[in-house]
Coordinates of C-alpha atoms in Angstrom, one line a residue:
M1 CA 27.3 13.8 -21.4
V2 CA 26.7 17.5 -22.2
M3 CA 24.1 17.7 -19.5
G4 CA 26.5 16.2 -17.0
L5 CA 29.2 18.6 -17.9
T6 CA 26.8 21.5 -17.7
L7 CA 25.6 20.5 -14.3
R8 CA 29.1 20.0 -13.1
E9 CA 30.3 23.3 -14.3
G10 CA 27.1 25.3 -13.7
V11 CA 25.5 23.9 -10.6
L12 CA 28.2 22.2 -8.7
S13 CA 30.8 24.9 -9.1
R14 CA 28.6 27.2 -7.1
M15 CA 27.8 24.7 -4.4
P16 CA 29.6 24.9 -1.1
A17 CA 29.3 21.2 -0.4
E18 CA 32.4 19.0 -0.3
A19 CA 33.0 16.7 -3.2
G20 CA 31.1 13.4 -3.1
S21 CA 28.7 14.6 -0.4
V22 CA 25.0 13.8 -0.2
A23 CA 24.2 17.4 -0.8
E24 CA 26.1 17.4 -4.1
A25 CA 24.3 14.3 -5.3
D26 CA 21.0 15.7 -4.2
C27 CA 21.7 18.9 -6.1
V28 CA 22.7 17.1 -9.3
L29 CA 19.6 14.8 -9.2
R30 CA 17.2 17.7 -8.5
A31 CA 18.7 19.7 -11.4
G32 CA 18.7 16.8 -13.7
W33 CA 15.0 15.9 -12.9
A34 CA 13.9 19.6 -13.2
S35 CA 15.7 20.3 -16.5
F36 CA 15.4 16.9 -18.3
G37 CA 13.5 14.1 -16.5
A38 CA 10.2 15.8 -15.8
P39 CA 9.7 17.5 -19.1
V40 CA 10.6 14.3 -21.0
I41 CA 8.4 11.9 -19.0
F42 CA 5.3 14.3 -19.0
G43 CA 5.9 15.2 -22.6
L44 CA 6.0 11.6 -23.7
L45 CA 3.0 10.8 -21.7
G46 CA 1.0 13.6 -23.2
A47 CA 2.0 12.5 -26.7
S48 CA 1.0 8.9 -26.1
M49 CA -2.6 9.8 -25.2
D50 CA -5.2 10.0 -27.9
A51 CA -7.7 12.8 -27.0
S52 CA -10.2 11.4 -29.5
L53 CA -10.8 8.5 -27.1
L54 CA -12.2 10.8 -24.4
S55 CA -15.8 10.0 -23.9
A56 CA -18.2 11.1 -21.1
P57 CA -18.5 7.6 -19.6
L58 CA -14.7 7.1 -19.6
V59 CA -14.0 10.5 -18.0
A60 CA -16.8 9.9 -15.4
G61 CA -15.5 6.4 -14.6
S62 CA -12.0 7.7 -14.4
F63 CA -13.0 10.4 -11.9
V64 CA -14.8 7.8 -9.8
V65 CA -11.7 5.6 -9.8
I66 CA -9.5 8.7 -8.8
V67 CA -11.8 9.7 -6.0
C68 CA -12.1 6.2 -4.6
G69 CA -8.3 5.8 -4.8
L70 CA -7.7 9.1 -3.0
A71 CA -10.2 8.2 -0.3
G72 CA -8.6 4.8 0.1
R73 CA -5.1 6.3 0.4
A74 CA -6.3 8.9 2.8
V75 CA -8.0 6.3 5.1
A76 CA -5.0 4.0 4.9
C77 CA -2.6 6.8 5.8
W78 CA -4.7 8.1 8.6
L79 CA -5.0 4.5 10.1
C80 CA -1.2 4.3 9.9
V81 CA -0.4 7.6 11.7
R82 CA -3.2 7.8 14.2
S83 CA -1.6 5.6 16.8
H84 CA 1.7 7.5 16.8
G85 CA 0.6 10.4 19.0
W86 CA 0.4 12.9 16.2
S87 CA -1.8 15.9 16.5
A88 CA -4.9 16.3 14.2
A89 CA -3.0 18.8 12.1
E90 CA 0.0 16.5 11.7
Q91 CA -2.3 13.6 10.8
L92 CA -4.0 15.7 8.2
F93 CA -0.7 16.8 6.8
G94 CA 0.4 13.2 6.5
V95 CA -2.8 12.3 4.7
V96 CA -2.4 15.2 2.2
T97 CA 1.3 14.6 1.6
W98 CA 0.7 10.9 0.9
C99 CA -1.7 11.8 -2.0
P100 CA -0.3 11.4 -5.5
K101 CA 1.5 14.2 -7.3
A102 CA 1.9 12.6 -10.7
T103 CA 5.4 11.2 -11.0
V104 CA 4.5 7.6 -10.4
Q105 CA 1.4 7.8 -12.5
A106 CA 3.4 9.3 -15.4
A107 CA 6.1 6.6 -15.1
L108 CA 3.7 3.6 -15.0
S109 CA 0.7 4.8 -17.0
S110 CA 1.8 3.4 -20.4
V111 CA 3.0 0.0 -19.1
A112 CA -0.3 -1.7 -20.0
L113 CA -0.3 -0.1 -23.4
D114 CA 3.2 -1.2 -24.1
Y115 CA 2.5 -4.7 -22.9
V116 CA -0.5 -5.1 -25.2
A117 CA 1.4 -3.7 -28.1
E118 CA 4.4 -6.0 -27.6
H119 CA 2.8 -9.2 -26.5
L120 CA -0.7 -9.4 -28.0
A121 CA -0.2 -8.0 -31.5
G122 CA -1.8 -10.3 -34.0
L123 CA -4.0 -12.1 -31.5
P124 CA -7.8 -12.0 -31.6
E125 CA -8.1 -10.2 -28.3
Y126 CA -5.7 -7.5 -29.3
G127 CA -8.4 -4.9 -30.1
A128 CA -10.3 -5.3 -26.8
E129 CA -7.1 -5.3 -24.8
M130 CA -5.8 -2.3 -26.6
E131 CA -9.0 -0.4 -25.7
R132 CA -8.6 -1.3 -22.1
A133 CA -5.0 -0.3 -22.0
E134 CA -5.9 3.1 -23.7
A135 CA -8.7 3.6 -21.1
L136 CA -6.1 2.9 -18.3
L137 CA -3.7 5.5 -19.9
T138 CA -6.5 8.0 -20.1
C139 CA -7.4 7.5 -16.5
A140 CA -3.8 7.9 -15.4
V141 CA -3.5 11.2 -17.4
L142 CA -6.7 12.5 -15.9
S143 CA -5.4 11.5 -12.5
I144 CA -2.2 13.5 -13.2
M145 CA -4.2 16.5 -14.4
V146 CA -6.4 16.5 -11.3
T147 CA -4.0 15.5 -8.5
A148 CA -0.7 17.1 -9.5
P149 CA -1.7 20.8 -9.4
L150 CA -4.2 20.3 -6.5
F151 CA -1.8 18.6 -4.1
A152 CA 1.2 20.5 -5.1
A153 CA -0.7 23.7 -4.3
V154 CA -2.0 22.3 -1.0
I155 CA 1.4 21.2 0.2

């Protein structure tokens, strides 16, 4: 509630858009994401990762998965845009902008860990599944650490 009032009084009062416009909603959502959403989601993600689980094979395997995923996305995007008459520079820009920049990875990275904790607790396979879920979370965090700054700078 306080954030909403702050946005309304601080941001919207300086905006020349008419009330209820798309520009007004866009401004509110951008300000809310920048001041609250992104810090919370990335902070919680960082807090949920156990750095003691990092091992050379896990990090190497994660980088292989990240590179294969990026290559697959690049090829898929290029195949989609090549028949639309775009120039080579436009096709390259499409490929780069379709690369991940961390928001989806951050939002979905702990789903496996949460599922295992909620549904498999007390079962014999809990330990093995928890290790797999933590490896998936680690891979997602490494993906964020590699792709977010790289593609944000490239774009």
